PDB file of C-alpha atoms in Angstrom:
ATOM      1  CA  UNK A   1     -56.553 -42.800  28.117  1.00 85.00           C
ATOM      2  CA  UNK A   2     -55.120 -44.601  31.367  1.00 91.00           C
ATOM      3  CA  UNK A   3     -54.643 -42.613  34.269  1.00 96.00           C
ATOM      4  CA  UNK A   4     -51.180 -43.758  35.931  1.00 97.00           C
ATOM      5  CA  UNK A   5     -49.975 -42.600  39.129  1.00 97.00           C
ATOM      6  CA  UNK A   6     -46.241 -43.587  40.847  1.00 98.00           C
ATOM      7  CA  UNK A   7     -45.381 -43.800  44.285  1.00 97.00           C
ATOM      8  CA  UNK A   8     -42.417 -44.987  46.434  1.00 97.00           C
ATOM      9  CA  UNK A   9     -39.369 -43.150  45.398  1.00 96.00           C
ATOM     10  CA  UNK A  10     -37.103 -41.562  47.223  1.00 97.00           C
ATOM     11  CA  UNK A  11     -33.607 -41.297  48.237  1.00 98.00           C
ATOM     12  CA  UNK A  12     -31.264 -44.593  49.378  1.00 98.00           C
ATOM     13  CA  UNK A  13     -27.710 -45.314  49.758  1.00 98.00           C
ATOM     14  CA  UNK A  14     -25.641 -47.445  47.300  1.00 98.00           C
ATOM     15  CA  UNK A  15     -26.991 -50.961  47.640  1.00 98.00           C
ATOM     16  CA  UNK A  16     -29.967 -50.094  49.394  1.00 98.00           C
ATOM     17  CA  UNK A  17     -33.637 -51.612  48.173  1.00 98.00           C
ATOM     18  CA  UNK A  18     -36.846 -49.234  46.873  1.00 98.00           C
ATOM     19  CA  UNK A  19     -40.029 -50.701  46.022  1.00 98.00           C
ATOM     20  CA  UNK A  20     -42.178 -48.521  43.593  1.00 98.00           C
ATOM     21  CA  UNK A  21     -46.059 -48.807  42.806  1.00 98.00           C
ATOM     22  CA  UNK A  22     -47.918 -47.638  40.110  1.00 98.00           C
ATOM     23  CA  UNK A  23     -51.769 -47.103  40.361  1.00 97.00           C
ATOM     24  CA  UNK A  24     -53.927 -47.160  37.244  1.00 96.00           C
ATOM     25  CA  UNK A  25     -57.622 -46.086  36.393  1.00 95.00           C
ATOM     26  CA  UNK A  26     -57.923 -48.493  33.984  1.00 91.00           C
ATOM     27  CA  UNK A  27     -56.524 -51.940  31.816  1.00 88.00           C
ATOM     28  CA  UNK A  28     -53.650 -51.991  29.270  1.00 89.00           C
ATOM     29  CA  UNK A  29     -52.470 -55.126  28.406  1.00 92.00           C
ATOM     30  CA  UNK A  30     -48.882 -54.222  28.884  1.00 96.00           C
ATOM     31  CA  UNK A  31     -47.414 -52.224  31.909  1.00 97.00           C
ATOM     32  CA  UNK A  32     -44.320 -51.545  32.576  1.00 98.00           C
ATOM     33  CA  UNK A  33     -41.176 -48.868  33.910  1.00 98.00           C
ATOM     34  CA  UNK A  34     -39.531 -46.045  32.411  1.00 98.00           C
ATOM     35  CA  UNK A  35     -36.340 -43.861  33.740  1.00 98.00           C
ATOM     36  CA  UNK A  36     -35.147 -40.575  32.377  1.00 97.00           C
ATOM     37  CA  UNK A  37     -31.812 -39.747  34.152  1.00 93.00           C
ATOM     38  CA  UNK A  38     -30.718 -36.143  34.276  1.00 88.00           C
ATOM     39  CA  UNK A  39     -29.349 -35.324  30.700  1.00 90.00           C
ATOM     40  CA  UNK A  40     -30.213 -38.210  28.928  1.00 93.00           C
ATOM     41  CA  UNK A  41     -33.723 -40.368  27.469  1.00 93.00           C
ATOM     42  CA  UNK A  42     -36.233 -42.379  28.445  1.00 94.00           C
ATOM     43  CA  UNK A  43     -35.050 -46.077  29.136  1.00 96.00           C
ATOM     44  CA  UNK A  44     -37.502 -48.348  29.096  1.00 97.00           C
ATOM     45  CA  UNK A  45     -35.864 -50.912  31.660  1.00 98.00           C
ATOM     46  CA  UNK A  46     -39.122 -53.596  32.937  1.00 98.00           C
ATOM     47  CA  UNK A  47     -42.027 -54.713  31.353  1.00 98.00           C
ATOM     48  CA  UNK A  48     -45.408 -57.238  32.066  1.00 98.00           C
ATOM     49  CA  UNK A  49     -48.186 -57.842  29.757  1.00 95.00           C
ATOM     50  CA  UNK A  50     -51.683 -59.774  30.590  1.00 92.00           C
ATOM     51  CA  UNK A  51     -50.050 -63.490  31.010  1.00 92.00           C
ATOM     52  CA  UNK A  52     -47.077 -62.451  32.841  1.00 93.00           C
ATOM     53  CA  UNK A  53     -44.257 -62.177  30.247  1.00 97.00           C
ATOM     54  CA  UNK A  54     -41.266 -59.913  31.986  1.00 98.00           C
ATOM     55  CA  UNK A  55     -38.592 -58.170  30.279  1.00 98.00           C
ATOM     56  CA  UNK A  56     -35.869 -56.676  31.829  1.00 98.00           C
ATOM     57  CA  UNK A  57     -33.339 -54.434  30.094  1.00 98.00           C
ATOM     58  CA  UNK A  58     -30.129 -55.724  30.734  1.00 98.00           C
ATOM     59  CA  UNK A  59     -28.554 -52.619  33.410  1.00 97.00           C
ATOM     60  CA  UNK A  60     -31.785 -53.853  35.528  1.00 98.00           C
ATOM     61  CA  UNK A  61     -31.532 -57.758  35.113  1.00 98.00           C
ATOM     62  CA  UNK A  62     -31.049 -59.671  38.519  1.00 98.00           C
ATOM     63  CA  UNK A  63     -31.864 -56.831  40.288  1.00 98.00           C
ATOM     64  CA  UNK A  64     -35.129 -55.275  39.654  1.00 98.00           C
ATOM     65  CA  UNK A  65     -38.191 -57.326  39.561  1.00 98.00           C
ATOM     66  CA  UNK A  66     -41.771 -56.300  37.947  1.00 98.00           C
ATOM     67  CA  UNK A  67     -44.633 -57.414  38.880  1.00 98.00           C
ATOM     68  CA  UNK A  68     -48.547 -56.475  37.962  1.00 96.00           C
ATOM     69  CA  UNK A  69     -51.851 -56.879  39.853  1.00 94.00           C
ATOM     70  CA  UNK A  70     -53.949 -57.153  36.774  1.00 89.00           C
ATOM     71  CA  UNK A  71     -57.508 -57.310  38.540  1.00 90.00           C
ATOM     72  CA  UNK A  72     -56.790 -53.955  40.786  1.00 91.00           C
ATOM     73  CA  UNK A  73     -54.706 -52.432  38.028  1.00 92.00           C
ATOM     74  CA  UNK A  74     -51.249 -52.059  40.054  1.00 96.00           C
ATOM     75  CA  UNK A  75     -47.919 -52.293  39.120  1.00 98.00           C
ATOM     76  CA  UNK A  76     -44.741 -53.059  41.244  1.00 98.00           C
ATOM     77  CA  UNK A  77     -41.312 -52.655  40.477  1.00 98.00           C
ATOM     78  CA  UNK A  78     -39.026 -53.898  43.186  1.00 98.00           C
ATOM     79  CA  UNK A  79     -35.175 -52.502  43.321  1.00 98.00           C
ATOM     80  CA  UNK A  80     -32.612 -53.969  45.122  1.00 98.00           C
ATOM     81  CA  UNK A  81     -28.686 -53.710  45.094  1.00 98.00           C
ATOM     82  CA  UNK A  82     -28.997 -50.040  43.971  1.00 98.00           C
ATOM     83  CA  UNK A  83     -26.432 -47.798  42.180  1.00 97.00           C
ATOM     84  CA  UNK A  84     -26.211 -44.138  41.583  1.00 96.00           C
ATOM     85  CA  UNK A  85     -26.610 -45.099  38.051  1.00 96.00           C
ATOM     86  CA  UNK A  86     -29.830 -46.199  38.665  1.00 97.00           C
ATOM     87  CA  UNK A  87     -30.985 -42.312  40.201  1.00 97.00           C
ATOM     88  CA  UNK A  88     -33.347 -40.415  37.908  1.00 97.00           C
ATOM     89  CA  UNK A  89     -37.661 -40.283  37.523  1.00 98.00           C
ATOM     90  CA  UNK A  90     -39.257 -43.463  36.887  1.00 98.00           C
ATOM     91  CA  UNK A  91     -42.803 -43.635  35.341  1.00 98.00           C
ATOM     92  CA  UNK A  92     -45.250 -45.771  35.050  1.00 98.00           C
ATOM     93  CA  UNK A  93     -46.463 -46.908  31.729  1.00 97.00           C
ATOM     94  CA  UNK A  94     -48.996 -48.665  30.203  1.00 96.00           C
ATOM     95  CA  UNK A  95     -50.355 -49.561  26.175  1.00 95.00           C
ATOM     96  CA  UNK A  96     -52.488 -51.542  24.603  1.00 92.00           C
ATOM     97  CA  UNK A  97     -50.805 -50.979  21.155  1.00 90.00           C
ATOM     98  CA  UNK A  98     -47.113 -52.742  20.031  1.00 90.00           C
ATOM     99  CA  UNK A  99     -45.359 -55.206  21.315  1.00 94.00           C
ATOM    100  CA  UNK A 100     -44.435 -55.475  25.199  1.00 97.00           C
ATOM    101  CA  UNK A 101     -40.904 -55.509  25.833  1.00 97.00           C
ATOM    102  CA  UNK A 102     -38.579 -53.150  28.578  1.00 97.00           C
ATOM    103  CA  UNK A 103     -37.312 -51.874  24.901  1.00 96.00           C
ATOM    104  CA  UNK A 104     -40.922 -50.650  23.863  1.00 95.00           C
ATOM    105  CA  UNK A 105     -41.913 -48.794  26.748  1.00 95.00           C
ATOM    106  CA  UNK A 106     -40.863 -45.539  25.494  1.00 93.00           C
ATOM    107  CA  UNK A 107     -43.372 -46.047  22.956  1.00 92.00           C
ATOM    108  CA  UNK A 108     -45.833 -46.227  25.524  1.00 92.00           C
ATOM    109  CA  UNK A 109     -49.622 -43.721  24.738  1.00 90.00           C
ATOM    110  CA  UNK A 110     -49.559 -43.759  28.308  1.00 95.00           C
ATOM    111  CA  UNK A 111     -47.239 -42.116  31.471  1.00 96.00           C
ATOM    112  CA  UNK A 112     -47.703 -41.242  34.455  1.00 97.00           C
ATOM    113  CA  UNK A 113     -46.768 -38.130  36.084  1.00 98.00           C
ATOM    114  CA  UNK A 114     -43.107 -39.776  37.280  1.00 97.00           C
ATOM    115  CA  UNK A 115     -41.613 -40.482  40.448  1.00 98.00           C
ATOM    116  CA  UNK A 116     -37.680 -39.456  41.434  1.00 98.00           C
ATOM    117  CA  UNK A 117     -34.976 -42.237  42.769  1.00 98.00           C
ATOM    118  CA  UNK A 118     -31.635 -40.875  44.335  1.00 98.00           C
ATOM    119  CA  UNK A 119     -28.845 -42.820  44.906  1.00 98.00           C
ATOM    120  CA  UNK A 120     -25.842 -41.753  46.698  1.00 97.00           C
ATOM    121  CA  UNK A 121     -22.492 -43.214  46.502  1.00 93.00           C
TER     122      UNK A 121
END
């Protein structure tokens, strides 16, 4: 099992920018971001396997961009143009089982412990 820690969340105004990280102890070929807002499920919303195929879920697209460091086991997630709709914990995840699409990454074996996004209207 991967180890995953997040880092970089916090609390921004309406339109503001975040940029998260994600820390892992070890390879998965696919990586990628999950949110849970208050009340509701996991969305997966960004994904990246080994060769650099992204998938965006479509509240995210043209906004958010993922990104991986495959040889020091790092994952980025960039957020610009932010909305309170886009508050909530975000975790890092990671599999080496399924296919790797934003859609998927609920079914990720791996999580990491979550960091929390605010935004304020």
């Amino acid at each position: 099992q991967v180890q995953l820690v997040e880092s970089g969340g916090g609390s921004v105004q309406t339109g503001g920018s975040l940029k998260l990280s994600c820390t892992a102890s070890g390879y998965n070929y696919c990586m990628g971001w999950l949110r849970q807002a208050p009340g509701k499920e996991g969305e997966g919303i960004a994904s990246i396997d080994n060769v650099g195929f992204i998938s965006y879920a479509d509240a995210v697209k043209g906004r958010f961009t993922i990104s991986r460091d495959v040889a020091n086991n790092n994952l980025y997630l960039e957020m610009n143009s932010l909305k309170p709709e886009d508050s909530g914990l975000y975790y890092c995840v990671a599999t080496d089982v399924g296919a790797c699409f934003a859609s998927t990454m609920r079914y990720s074996t791996d999580r990491g412990p979550g960091t929390r996004v605010d935004v304020s209207s």
